[in-house]
CSV table of N, CA and C in Angstrom, one decimal:
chain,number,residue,atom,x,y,z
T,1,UNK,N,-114.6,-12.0,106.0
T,1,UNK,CA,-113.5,-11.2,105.5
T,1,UNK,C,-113.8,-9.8,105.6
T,2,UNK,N,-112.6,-8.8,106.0
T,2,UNK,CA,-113.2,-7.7,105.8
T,2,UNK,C,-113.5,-6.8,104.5
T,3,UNK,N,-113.8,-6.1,104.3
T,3,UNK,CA,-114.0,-5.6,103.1
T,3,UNK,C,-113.0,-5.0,102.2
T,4,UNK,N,-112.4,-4.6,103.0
T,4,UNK,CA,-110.3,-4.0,102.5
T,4,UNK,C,-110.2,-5.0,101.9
T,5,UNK,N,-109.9,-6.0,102.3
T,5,UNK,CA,-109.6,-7.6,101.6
T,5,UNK,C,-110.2,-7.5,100.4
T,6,UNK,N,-111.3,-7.2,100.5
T,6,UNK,CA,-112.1,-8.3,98.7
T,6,UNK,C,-111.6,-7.2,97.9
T,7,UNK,N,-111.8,-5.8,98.7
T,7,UNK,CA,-111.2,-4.7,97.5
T,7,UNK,C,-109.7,-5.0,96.7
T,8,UNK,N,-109.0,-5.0,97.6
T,8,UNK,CA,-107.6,-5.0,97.6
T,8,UNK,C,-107.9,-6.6,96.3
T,9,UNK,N,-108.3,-7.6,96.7
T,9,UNK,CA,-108.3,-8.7,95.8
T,9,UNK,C,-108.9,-8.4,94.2
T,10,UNK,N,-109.9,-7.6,94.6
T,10,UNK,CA,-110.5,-7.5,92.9
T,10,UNK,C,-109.7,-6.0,92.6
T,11,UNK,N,-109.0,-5.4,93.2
T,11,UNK,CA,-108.1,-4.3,92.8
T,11,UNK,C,-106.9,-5.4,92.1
T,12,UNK,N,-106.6,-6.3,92.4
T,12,UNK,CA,-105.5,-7.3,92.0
T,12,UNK,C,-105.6,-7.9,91.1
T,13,UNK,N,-107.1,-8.5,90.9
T,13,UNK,CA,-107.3,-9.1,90.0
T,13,UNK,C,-107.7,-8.2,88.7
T,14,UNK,N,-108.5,-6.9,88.9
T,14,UNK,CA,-108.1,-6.5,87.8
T,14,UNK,C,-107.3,-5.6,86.9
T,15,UNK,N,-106.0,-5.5,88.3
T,15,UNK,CA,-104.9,-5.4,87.4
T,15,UNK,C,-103.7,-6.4,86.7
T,16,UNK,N,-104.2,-7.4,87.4
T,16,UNK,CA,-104.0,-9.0,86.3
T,16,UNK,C,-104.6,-9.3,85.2
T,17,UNK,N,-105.6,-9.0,85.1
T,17,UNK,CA,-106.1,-9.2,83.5
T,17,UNK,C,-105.7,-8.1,83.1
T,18,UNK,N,-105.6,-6.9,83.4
T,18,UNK,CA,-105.1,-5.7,82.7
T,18,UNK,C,-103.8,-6.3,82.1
T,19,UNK,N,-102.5,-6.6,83.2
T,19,UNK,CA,-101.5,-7.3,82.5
T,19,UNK,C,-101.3,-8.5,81.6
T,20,UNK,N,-102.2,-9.1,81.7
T,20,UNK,CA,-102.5,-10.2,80.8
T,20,UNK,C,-102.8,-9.7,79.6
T,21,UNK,N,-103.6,-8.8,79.9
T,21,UNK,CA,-104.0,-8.3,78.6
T,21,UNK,C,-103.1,-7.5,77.3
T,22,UNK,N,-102.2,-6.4,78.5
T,22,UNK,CA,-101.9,-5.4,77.5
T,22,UNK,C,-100.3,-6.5,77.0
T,23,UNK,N,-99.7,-7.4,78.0
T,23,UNK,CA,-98.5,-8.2,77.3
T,23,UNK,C,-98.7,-8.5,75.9
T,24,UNK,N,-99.6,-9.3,75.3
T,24,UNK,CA,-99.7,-9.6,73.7
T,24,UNK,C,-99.7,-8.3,73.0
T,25,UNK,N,-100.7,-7.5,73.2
T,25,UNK,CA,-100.8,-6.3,72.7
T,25,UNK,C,-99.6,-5.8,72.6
T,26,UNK,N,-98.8,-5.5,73.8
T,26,UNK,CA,-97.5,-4.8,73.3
T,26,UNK,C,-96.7,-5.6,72.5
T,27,UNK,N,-96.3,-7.0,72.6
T,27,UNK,CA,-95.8,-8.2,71.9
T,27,UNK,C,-96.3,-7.8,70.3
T,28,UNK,N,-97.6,-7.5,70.3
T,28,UNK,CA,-97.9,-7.2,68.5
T,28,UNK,C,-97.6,-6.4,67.9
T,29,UNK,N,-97.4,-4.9,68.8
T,29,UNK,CA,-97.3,-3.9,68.6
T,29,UNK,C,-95.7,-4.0,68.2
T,30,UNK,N,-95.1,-4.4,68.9
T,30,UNK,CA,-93.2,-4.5,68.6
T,30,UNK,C,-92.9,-5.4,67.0
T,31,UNK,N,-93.7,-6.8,67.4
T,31,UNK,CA,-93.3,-7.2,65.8
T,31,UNK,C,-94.0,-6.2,64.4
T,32,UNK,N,-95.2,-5.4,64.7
T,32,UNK,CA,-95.6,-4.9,63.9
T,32,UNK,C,-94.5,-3.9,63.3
T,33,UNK,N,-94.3,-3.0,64.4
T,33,UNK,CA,-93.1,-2.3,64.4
T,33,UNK,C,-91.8,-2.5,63.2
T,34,UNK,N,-91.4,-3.7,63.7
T,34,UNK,CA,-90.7,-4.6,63.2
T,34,UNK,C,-90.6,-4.6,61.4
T,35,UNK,N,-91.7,-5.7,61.2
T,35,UNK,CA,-92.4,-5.5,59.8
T,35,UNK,C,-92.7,-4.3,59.2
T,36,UNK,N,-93.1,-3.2,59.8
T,36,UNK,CA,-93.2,-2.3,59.4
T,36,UNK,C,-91.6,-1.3,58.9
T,37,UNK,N,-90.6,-1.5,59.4
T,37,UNK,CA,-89.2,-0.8,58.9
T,37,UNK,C,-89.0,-1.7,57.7
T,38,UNK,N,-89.1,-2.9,58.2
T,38,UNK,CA,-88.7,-4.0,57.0
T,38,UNK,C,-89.1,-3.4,55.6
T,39,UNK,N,-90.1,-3.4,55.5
T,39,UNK,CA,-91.1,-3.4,54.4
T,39,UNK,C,-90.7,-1.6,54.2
T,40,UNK,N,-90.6,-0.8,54.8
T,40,UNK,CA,-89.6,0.7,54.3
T,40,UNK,C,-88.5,0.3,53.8
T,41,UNK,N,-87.8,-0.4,54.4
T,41,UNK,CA,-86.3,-0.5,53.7
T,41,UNK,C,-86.3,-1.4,52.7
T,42,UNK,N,-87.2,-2.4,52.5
T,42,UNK,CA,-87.6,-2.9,50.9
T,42,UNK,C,-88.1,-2.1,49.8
T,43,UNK,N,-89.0,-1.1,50.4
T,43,UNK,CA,-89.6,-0.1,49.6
T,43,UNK,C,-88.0,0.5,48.9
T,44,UNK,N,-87.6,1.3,49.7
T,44,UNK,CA,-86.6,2.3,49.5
T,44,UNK,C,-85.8,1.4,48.5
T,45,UNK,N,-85.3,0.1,48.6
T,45,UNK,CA,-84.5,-0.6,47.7
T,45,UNK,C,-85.2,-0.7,46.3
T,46,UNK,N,-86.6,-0.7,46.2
T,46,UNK,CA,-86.9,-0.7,45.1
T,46,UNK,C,-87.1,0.4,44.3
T,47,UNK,N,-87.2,1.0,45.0
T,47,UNK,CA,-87.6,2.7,44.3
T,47,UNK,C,-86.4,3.3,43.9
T,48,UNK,N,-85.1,2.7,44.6
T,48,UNK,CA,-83.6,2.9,44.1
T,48,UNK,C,-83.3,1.7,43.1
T,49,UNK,N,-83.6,0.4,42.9
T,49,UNK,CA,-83.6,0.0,41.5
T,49,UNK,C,-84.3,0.6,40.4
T,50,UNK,N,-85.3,1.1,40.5
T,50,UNK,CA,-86.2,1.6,39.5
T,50,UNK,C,-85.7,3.0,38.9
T,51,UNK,N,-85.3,3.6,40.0
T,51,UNK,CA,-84.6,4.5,39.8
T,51,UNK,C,-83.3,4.6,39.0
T,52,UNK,N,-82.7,3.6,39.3
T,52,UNK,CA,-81.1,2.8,38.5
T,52,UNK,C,-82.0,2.5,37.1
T,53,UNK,N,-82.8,1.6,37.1
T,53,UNK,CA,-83.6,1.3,35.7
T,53,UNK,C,-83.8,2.5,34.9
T,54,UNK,N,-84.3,3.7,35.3
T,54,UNK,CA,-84.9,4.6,34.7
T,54,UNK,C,-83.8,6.2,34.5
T,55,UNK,N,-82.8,5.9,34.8
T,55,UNK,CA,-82.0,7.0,34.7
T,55,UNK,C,-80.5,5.9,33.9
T,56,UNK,N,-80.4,4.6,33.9
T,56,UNK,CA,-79.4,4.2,33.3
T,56,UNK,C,-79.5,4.9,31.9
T,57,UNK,N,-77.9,5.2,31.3
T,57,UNK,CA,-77.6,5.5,30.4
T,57,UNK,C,-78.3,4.5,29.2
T,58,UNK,N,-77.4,3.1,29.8
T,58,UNK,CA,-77.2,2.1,28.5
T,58,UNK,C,-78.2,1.3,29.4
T,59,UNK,N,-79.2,0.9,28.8
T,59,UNK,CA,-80.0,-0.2,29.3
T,59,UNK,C,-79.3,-1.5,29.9
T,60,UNK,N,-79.5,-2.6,30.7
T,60,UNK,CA,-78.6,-3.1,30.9
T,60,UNK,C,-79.3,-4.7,30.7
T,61,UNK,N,-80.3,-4.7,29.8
T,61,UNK,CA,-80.4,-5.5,29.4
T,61,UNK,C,-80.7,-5.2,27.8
T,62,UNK,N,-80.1,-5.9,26.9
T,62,UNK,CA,-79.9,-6.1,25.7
T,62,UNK,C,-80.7,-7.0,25.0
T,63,UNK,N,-81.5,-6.6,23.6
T,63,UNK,CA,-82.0,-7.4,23.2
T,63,UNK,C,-81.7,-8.4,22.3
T,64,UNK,N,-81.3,-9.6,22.7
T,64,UNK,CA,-80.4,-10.7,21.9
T,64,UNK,C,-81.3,-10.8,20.8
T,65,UNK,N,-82.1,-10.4,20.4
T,65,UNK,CA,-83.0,-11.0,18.7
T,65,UNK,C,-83.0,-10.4,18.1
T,66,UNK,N,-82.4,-9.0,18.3
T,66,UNK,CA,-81.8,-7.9,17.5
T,66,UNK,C,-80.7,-8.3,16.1
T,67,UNK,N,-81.6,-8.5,14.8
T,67,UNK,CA,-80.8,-8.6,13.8
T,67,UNK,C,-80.9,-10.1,13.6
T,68,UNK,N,-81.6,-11.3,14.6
T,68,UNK,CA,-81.7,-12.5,13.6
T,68,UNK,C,-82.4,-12.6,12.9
T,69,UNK,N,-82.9,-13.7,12.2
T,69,UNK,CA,-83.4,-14.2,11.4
T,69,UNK,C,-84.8,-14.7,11.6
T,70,UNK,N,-85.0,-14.9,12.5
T,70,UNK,CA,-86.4,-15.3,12.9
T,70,UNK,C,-87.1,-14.1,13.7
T,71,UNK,N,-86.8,-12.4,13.4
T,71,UNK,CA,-87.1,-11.3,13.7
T,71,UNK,C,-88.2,-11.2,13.0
């Protein structure tokens, strides 16, 4: 074989594992991505309930044992 040949072959092959390689990696990188807005936009929903919790006027939960008998 000539020598062009084996080059050209292991030029191919190690840009096949390169592709092998970096596909999952980017595949992780995107769900990560992913997960990662998720969990911002959960954040933000809670920090706006807490926020609703902490600035309501009237509490919005009421304490029913207020004034029984077994107080």
């Amino acid at each position: 074989m000539p020598a062009l040949a084996i080059e050209t072959i292991s030029t191919l092959l190690i840009i096949g594992v390169l592709v092998l390689v970096m596909i999952p990696y980017i595949l992780q990188r995107i769900k990560l991505k992913k997960e990662e807005t998720l969990l911002k936009e959960q954040d933000k929903k809670l920090e706006e309930m807490l926020n609703r919790q902490n600035t309501s006027a009237k509490p919005e939960y009421d304490d029913f044992t207020n004034g029984h008998l077994y107080e």
